[in-house]
Each structure stands twice: as structure tokens, then as C-alpha cells.
Coordinates of C-alpha atoms in Angstrom, one line a residue:
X1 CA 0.0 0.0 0.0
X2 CA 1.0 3.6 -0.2
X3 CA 0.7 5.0 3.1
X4 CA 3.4 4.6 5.3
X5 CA 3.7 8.2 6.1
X6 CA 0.5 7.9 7.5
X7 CA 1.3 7.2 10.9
X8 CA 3.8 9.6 11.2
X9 CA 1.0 12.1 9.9
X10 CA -1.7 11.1 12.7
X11 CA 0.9 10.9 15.1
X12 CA 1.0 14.3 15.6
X13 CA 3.5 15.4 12.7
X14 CA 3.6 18.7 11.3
X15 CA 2.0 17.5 8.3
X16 CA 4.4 17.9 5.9
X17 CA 3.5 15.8 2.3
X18 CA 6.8 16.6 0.7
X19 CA 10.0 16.3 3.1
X20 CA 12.7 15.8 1.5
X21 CA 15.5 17.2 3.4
X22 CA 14.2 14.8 6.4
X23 CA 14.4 12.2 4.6
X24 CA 18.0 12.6 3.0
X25 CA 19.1 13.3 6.6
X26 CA 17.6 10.0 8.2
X27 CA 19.1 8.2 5.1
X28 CA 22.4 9.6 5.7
X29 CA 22.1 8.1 9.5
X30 CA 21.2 4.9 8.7
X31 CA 23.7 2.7 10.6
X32 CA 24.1 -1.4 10.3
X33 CA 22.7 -3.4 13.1
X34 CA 25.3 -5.5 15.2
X35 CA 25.6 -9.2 12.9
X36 CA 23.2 -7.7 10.1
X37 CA 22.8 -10.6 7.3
X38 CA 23.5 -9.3 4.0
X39 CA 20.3 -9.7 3.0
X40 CA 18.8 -7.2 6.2
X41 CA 21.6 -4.8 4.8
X42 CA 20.4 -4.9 1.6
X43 CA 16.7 -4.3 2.8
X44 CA 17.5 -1.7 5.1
X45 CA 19.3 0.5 2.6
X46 CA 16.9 0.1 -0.3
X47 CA 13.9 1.2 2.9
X48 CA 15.9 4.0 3.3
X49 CA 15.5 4.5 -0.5
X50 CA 11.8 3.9 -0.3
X51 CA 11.5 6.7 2.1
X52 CA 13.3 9.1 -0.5
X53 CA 10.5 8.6 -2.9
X54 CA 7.4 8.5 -1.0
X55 CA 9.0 12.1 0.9
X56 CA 8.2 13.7 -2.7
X57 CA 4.9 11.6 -4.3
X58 CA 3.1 14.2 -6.0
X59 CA 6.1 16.8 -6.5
X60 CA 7.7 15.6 -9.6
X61 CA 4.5 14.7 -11.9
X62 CA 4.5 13.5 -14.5
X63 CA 7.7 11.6 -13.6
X64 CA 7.3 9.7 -10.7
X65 CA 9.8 10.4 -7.7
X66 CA 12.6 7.9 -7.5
X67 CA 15.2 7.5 -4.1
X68 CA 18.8 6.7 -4.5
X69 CA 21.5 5.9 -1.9
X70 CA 25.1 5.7 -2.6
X71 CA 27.1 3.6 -0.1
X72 CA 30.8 2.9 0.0
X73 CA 31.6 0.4 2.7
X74 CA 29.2 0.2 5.4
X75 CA 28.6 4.6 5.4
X76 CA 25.8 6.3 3.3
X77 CA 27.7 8.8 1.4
X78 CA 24.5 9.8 -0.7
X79 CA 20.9 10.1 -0.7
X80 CA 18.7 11.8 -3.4
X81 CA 15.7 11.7 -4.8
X82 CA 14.0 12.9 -7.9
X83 CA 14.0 16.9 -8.6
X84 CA 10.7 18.5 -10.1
X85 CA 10.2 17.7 -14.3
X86 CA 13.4 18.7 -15.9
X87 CA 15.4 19.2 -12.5
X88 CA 18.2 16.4 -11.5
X89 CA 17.2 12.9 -11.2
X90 CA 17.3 11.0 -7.8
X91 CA 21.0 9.3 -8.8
X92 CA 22.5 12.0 -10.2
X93 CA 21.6 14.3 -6.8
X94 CA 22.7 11.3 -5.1
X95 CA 26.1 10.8 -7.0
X96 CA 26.6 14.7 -6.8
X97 CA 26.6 14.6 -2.6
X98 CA 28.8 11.5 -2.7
X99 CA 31.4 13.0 -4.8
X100 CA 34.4 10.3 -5.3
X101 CA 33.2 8.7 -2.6
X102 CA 30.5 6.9 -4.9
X103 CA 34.0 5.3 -6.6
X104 CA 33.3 1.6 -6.0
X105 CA 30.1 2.2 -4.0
X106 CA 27.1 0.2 -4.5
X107 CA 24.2 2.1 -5.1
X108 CA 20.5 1.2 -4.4
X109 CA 17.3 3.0 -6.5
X110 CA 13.9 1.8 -6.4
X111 CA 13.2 2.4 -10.1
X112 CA 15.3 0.9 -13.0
X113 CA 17.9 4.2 -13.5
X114 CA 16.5 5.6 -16.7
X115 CA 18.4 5.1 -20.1
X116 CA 17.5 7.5 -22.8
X117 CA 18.0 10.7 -23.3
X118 CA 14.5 13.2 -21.9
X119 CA 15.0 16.7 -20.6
X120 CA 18.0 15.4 -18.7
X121 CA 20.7 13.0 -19.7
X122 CA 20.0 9.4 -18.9
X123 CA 20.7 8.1 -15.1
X124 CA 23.0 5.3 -16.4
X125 CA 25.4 7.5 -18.3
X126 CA 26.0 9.4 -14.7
X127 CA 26.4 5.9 -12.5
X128 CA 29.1 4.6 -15.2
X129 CA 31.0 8.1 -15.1
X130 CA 30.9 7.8 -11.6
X131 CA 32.6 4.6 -11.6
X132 CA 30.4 2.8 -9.0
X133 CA 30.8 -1.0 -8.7
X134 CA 27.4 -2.2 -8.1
X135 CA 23.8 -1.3 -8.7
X136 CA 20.8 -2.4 -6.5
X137 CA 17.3 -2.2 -8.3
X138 CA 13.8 -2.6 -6.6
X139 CA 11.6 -2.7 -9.9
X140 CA 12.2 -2.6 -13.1
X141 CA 10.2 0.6 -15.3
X142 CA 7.4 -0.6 -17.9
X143 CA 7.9 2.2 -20.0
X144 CA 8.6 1.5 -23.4
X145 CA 12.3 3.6 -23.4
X146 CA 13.1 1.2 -20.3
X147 CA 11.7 -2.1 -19.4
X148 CA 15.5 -3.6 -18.1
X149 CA 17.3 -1.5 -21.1
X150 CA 18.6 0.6 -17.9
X151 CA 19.9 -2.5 -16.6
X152 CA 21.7 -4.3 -19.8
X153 CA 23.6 -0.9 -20.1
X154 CA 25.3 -0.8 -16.4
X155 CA 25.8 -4.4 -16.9
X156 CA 27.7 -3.9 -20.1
X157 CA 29.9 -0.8 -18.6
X158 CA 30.7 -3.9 -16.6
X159 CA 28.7 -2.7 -13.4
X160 CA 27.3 -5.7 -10.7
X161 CA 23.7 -5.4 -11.2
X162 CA 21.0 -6.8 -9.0
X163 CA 16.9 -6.3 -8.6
X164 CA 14.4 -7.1 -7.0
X165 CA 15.0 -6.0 -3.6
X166 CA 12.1 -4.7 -1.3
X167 CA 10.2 -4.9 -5.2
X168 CA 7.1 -4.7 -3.4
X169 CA 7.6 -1.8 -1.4
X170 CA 9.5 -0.4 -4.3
X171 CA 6.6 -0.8 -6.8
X172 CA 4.0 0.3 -3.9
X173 CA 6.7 3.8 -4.1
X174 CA 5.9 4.0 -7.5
X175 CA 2.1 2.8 -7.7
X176 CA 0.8 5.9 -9.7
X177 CA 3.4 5.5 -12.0
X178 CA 3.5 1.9 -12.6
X179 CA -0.5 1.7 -12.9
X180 CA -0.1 4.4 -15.5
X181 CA 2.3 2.9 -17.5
X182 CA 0.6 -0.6 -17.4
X183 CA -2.7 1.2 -18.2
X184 CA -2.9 4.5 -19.5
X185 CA -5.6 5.4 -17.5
X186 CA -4.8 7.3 -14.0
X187 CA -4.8 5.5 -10.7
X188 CA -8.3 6.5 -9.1
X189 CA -8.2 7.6 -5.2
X190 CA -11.7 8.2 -4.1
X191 CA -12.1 10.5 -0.8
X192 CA -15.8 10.7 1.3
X193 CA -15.5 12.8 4.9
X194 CA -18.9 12.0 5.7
X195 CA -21.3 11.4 9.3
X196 CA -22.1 8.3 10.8
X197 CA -24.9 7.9 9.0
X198 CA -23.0 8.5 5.7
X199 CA -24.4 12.4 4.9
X200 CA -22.0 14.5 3.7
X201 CA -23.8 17.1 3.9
X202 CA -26.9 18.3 6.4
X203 CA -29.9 18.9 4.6
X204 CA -29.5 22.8 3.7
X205 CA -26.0 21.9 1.9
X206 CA -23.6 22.9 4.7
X207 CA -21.0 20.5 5.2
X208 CA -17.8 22.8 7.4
X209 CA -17.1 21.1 9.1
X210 CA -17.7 17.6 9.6
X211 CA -14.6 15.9 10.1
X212 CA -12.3 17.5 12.4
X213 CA -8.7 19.1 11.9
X214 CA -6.4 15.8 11.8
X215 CA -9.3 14.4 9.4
X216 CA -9.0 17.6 6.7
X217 CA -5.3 17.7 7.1
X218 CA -5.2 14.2 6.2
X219 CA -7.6 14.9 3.1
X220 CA -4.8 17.8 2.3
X221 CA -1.7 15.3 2.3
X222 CA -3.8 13.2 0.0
X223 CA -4.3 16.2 -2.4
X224 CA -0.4 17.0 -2.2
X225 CA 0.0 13.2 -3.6
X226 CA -1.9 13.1 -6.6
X227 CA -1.2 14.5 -10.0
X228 CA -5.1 16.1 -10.6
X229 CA -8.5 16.3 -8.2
X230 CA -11.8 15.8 -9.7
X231 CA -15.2 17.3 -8.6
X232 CA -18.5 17.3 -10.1
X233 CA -20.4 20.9 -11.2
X234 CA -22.8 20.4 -8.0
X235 CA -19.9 21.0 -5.8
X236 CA -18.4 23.9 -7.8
X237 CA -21.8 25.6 -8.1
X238 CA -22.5 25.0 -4.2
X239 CA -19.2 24.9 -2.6
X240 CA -16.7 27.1 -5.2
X241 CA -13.6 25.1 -4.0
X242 CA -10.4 26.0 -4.4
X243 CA -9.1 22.2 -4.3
X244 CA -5.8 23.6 -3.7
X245 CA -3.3 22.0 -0.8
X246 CA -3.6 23.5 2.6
X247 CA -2.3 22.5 6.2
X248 CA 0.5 20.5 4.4
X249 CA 3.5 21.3 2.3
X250 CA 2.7 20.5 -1.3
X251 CA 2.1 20.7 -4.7
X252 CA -1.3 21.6 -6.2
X253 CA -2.9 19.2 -8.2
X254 CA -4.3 19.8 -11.4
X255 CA -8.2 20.5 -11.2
X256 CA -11.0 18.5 -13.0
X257 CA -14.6 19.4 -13.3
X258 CA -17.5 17.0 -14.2
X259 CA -20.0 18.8 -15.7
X260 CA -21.9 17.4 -18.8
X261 CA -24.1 20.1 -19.4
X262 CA -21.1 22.8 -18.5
X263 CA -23.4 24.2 -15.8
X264 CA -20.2 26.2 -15.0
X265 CA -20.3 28.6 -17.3
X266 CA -23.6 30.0 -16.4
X267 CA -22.7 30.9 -12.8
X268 CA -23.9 34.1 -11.2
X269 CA -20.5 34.9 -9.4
X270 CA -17.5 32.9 -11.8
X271 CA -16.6 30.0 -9.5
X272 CA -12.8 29.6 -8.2
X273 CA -11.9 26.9 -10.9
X274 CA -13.1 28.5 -14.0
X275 CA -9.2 29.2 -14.9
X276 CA -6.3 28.5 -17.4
X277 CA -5.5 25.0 -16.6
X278 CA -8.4 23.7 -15.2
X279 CA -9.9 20.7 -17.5
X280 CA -13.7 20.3 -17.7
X281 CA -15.3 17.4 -19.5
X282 CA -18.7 17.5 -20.8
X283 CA -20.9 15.8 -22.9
X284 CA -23.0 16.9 -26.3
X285 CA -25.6 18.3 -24.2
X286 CA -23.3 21.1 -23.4
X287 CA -24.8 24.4 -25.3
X288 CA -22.3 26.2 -27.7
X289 CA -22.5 29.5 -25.8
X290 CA -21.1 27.4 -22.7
X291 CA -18.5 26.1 -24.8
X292 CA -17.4 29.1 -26.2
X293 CA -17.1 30.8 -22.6
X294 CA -15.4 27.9 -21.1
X295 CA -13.2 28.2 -24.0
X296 CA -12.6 31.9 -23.8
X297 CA -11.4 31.4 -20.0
X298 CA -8.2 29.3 -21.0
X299 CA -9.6 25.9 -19.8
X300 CA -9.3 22.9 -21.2
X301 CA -12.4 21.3 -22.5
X302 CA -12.6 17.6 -23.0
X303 CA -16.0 16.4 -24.3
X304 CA -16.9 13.2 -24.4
X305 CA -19.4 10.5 -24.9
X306 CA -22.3 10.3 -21.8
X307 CA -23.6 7.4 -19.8
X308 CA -26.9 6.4 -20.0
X309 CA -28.0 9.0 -17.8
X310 CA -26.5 11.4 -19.9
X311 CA -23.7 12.3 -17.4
X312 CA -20.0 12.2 -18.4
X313 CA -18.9 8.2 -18.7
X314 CA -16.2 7.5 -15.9
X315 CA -14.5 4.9 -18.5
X316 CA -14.2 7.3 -21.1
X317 CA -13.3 10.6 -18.5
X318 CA -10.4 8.4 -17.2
X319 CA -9.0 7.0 -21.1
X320 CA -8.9 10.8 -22.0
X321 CA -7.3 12.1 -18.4
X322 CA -4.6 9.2 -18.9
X323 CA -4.1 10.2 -22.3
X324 CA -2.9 14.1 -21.2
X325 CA -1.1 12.1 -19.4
X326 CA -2.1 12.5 -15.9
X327 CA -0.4 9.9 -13.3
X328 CA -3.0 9.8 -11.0
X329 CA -6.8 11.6 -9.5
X330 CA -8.3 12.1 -6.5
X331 CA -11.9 12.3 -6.8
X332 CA -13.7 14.3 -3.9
X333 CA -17.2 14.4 -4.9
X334 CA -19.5 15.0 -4.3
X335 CA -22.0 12.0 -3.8
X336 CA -23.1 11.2 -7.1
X337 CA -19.6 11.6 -8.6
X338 CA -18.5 9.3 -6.3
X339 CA -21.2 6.4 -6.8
X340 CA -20.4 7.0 -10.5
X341 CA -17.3 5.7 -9.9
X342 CA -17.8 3.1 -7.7
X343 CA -20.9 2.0 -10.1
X344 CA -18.3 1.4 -12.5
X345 CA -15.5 -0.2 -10.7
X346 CA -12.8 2.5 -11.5
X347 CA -10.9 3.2 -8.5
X348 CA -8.3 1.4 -6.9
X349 CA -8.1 3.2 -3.5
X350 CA -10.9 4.9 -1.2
X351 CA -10.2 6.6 1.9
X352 CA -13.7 7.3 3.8
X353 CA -13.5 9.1 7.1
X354 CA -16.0 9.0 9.2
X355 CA -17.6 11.6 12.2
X356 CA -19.0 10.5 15.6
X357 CA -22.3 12.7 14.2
X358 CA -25.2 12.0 12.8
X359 CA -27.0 14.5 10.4
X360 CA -30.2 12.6 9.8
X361 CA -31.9 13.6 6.1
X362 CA -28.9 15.2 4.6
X363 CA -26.9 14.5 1.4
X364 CA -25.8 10.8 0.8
X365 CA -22.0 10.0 0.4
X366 CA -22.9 7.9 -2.7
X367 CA -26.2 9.7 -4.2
X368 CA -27.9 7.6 -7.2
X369 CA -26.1 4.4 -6.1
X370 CA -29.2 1.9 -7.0
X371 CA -29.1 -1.3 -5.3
X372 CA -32.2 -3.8 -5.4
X373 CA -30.9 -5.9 -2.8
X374 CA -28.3 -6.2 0.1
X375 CA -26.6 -9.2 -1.7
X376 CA -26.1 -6.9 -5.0
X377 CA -24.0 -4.5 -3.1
X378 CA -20.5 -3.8 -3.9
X379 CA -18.3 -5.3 -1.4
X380 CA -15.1 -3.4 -0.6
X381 CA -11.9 -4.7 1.0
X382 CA -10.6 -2.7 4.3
X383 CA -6.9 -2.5 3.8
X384 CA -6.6 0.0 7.3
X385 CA -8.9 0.7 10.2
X386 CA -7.7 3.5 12.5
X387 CA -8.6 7.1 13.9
X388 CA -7.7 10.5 13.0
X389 CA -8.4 12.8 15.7
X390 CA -11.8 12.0 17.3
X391 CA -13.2 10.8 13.2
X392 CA -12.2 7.2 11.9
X393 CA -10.7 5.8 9.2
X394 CA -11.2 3.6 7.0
X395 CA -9.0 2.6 3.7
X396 CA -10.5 0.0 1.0
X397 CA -9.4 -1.5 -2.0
X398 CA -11.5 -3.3 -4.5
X399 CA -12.3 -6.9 -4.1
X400 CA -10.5 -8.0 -6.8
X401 CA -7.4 -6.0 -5.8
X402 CA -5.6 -8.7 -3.6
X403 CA -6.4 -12.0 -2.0
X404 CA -8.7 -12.4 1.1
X405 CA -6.9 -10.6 4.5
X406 CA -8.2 -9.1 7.6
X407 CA -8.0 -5.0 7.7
X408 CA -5.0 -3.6 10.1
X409 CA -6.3 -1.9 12.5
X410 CA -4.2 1.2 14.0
X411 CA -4.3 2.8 17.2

């Protein structure tokens, strides 16, 4: 799974999504335990790794954020990780701190060092011309430039290469990427703050605040890790987010509306996202007048063919969002954007928090969600139980996702 920073989070952490320079430092310290195997070596160091990349998910879109650790002997000379698009890659910022130190060091990456030649010379050029001796991989890179290319190269410079180490936790680093790559469509977070009785809103529409300050943080961290946010034109018309990251260090992700008829562009007041950037999909039933305004504001208009309620189709929202290409969405709502997407099986991770209230006749967390009987209802997975402040927790994957465990359940 991807959230190992989330008991540092709801332990009382500042709430920082990208920390980089904290984790470089604690890879730097990393120390060898008295009679560590080879193999616990191995693991500890490419962990330390691990930590590099998760410190920036959502900083370096569209590239995903690699960690490196150069180590000569049993002493971390290097740590690095991946720069913003264009900027140094996690080895090379790795290499750079170790200076000739990295000489006959082994170094360990959680993605397969790239090969070709983007908008910064390749990874493996920089390792040769470093002269290291040895190069541990996690997981290899799909992409069609890569896919153990990276590899054959160091091998041929006459480099020591091994992979696989930590690959699960490596690939779990680099699950937006990889599900991209292998997919082309983005990987699908969905996110509910809703009562105990699954409102997520009371009756008149008001919703702040029903989680408490832990809970929205949280909800911020997860904004700072994705590449775009979705919402559908109820929420824009009724809420005018901003969808922006607060309460945490981050990066904004990219905003996308729902809105089949382009509602949006007939607002009274001109909502927060109408702005260069933002993508909106819509449908035929979108009037040209909307068009033209929504085109006139700088955003990017995707339309697209509708479902057979005439709404935007998920399946065809998420082949043209992965096609832009964007790594990964959060969607945020509200309710019937949400049962859309769960109607039609498109998400691979949903974080629901819950609040010790109840709100009675409100507005549901998944709105048009029909259901004939109990034993027709989509059953989720837990992957986590725990709390967040005084709300709960709860993180699901689909059924299909993995085999049958029990939910962890934090404290």
C-alpha cells in the first residue's frame, strides 16, 4: 500500500507531504545493526531509499519520484531523490553529494535508473561516469524507453547489477506511475468525509465542518500526492472550492470538473476553478455558448461521450485524463460523482472518514447508487482501520485488488 507516512501524519506530525530534506538526513544516519545478514543490509538501505521517494509523491509529476543511496563500505555517502520535471534525477543528486566517494560504491534505486536521453541526460550514463561497482534495483520501469534497457547498459559498462530488492515496497513507491504505464488510465483515489450515517452534507448543503482538523489535514496530504483532483459541477456551483493544498507542504494538483451540461459557465458569481488549466469534461448536451465561454477562460475542454443518464462516462473521463497524461486523480465528490465511480469499478483506492455525528436527512456519500438488494452491493476490502483525531478511518481497495486478508487496525 501507499501510506506509510501515515502514521507519522496522525501521530501528531507537522503535516508535511513533501519532506525531502528529512528524509536525506535520516538516510544519511542509517547505521548497520550489530551481525546484520547481507540480505537485512540490503533491505535496510533500499527502505531508506523507499522513504526518498514516498518524501516527494506528487512533487515531480509527470515523472514519478525515485530515491537513491550511494554507499561505499558500510557509510551512506549519498541520498537523493528525484528533482521536479526537468530538474536532476534521484541518482545523479545522489552521486553529486557523494562526490568520489560513490567510486566503488554500491548504489541502491527503487526504479530501473533511466536510459534515454528526456530533458536530462540518462541516469545510467552518470552511474558509469561515476565509476560505482554495483547497482541495486527494486523494480524494473514498464515504460517502453526502459523495461530492463537501464539495466543491460550498467551491466555492459561492466557494473554488478541486481533487482528485486524490497520490489514490493518499491513498486507500492511507485504505484501511480506503474498503474499508468501498465494502463494509461490514471490511478483513481476516491475520498468521502462523511457522518455516521453516511451524509456528507446536512440537509440545507452545509458540510464545514464535519470531520475535524487531523481528518481535513489528512484529506490535504492526499491532495499534495496526486497528480489532478476531480469534482462534479454540484460542488463547484455550491461549494466554489479552491481544491488547492492547505495545512500541508505541497504541490497543487491539477483540477478537473465534471459537468456534462457545462453548468459552470452560467454561474452568477465565476466560480474559483473557471481558470487556465483547469480541465472540464462534458458531454453533447453542453450548449455552444457554454463552450465558447469555457473556452474563452483558457480551460481545457474535453467532451466526451455520456452514460446512460447522460452524465460524463467515468470509463471514457479516465481514457482521456490518462491520455494528457495525468499519473493519477483524487476524486472528492460530491455524492453522485463518487457512486459514479464506484458503479463502475474505477478506483483502486478509497479513503472514507468517518464523524462521531449524525445528520439525519442530509446529502448521501454515494447519491444515485441503486441497489435492489443487500446481496447486489459492492463489497469493498478494508486495507486499514484506525482514527484521525476523534473521526475514523477507513481505507479500502477493490475486491479484486488482492487476495482475502483481515483489515489492520491502527491505534
Amino acid at each position: 500500500m501507499s501510506e506509510p507516512q501515515l502514521a507519522d501524519l496522525l501521530g501528531g506530525a507537522d503535516g508535511v507531504a513533501d519532506d525531502g530534506p528529512g528524509a536525506i538526513a535520516a538516510a544519511l544516519a542509517s547505521a548497520p545493526a550489530v551481525n546484520e545478514s547481507p540480505e537485512a543490509r540490503d533491505e535496510r538501505l533500499m527502505d531508506a531509499a523507499v522513504a526518498l521517494a514516498r518524501s516527494g509523491t506528487g512533487a515531480t509529476y509527470p515523472n514519478p519520484c525515485v530515491g537513491a543511496i550511494v554507499v561505499q563500505g558500510e557509510r551512506v555517502v549519498g541520498a537523493g531523490r528525484s528533482a521536479v520535471t526537468g530538474g536532476p534525477h534521484a541518482e545523479v543528486s545522489a552521486l553529486s553529494q557523494a562526490g568520489g566517494a560513490a567510486r566503488g560504491a554500491t548504489v541502491y534505486v527503487t526504479l530501473e535508473p533511466c536510459s534515454h536521453f528526456g530533458r536530462t541526460p540518462p541516469c545510467t550514463g552518470a552511474l558509469i561516469a561515476a565509476g560505482v561497482a554495483e547497482v541495486v534495483v527494486g523494480t524494473l520501469d514498464p515504460a517502453a524507453h526502459a523495461g530492463g534497457r537501464g539495466l543491460e547498459l550498467l551491466r555492459a559498462a561492466g557494473i554488478r547489477v541486481r533487482h528485486g530488492v524490497l520490489a514490493g515496497a518499491c513498486a507500492s513507491a511507485h504505484e501511480h506511475y506503474l498503474h499508468h504505464e501498465a494502463t494509461r488510465l490514471p490511478f483513481v483515489t476516491l475520498k468521502i468525509a462523511s457522518s455516521l450515517d453516511g451524509q456528507i452534507a446536512a440537509g440545507s448543503g452545509d458540510s464545514k465542518w464535519i470531520t475535524g482538523e487531523p481528518a481535513r489535514r489528512l484529506g490535504h496530504w492526499l491532495r499534495a500526492r496526486h497528480h489532478a483532483i476531480a469534482v462534479g459541477a454540484d460542488t463547484v456551483l455550491r461549494d466554489d472550492p479552491a481544491l488547492s493544498v492547505r495545512m500541508v507542504t505541497g504541490v497543487d494538483p491539477l483540477p478537473v470538473i465534471f459537468d456534462s451540461a457545462l453548468r459552470v459557465a452560467g454561474a452568477v458569481r465565476r466560480p474559483t476553478l473557471l481558470r487556465p488549466g483547469t480541465v472540464v469534461l462534458h458531454t453533447n448536451r453542453a450548449p455552444a455558448a457554454a463552450q465558447r465561454a469555457v473556452d474563452d477562460l483558457g480551460l481545457r475542454r474535453i467532451e466526451l461521450a455520456g452514460d446512460a443518464e447522460g452524465r460524463v462516462d467515468v470509463a471514457g473521463a479516465l481514457q482521456a485524463l490518462g491520455q494528457l497524461p495525468l499519473r493519477s486523480l483524487l476524486v472528492e465528490g460530491g455524492g453522485r460523482m463518487i457512486a459514479s465511480f464506484v458503479a463502475a469499478g474505477a478506483w483502486q483506492r478509497f479513503y472514507w472518514f468517518h464523524a462521531p455525528v449524525v445528520l439525519g436527512d442530509g446529502k448521501p456519500a454515494a447519491a444515485g447508487l441503486k441497489v435492489a438488494a443487500v446481496a447486489d452491493a459492492t463489497r469493498l476490502r478494508p486495507l486499514l482501520r484506525t482514527d484521525v483525531g476523534v473521526d475514523g478511518l477507513t481505507i479500502l481497495v477493490p475486491p479484486a485488488d488482492r487476495a482475502e486478508e483481515p483489515a489492520r487496525r491502527e491505534s
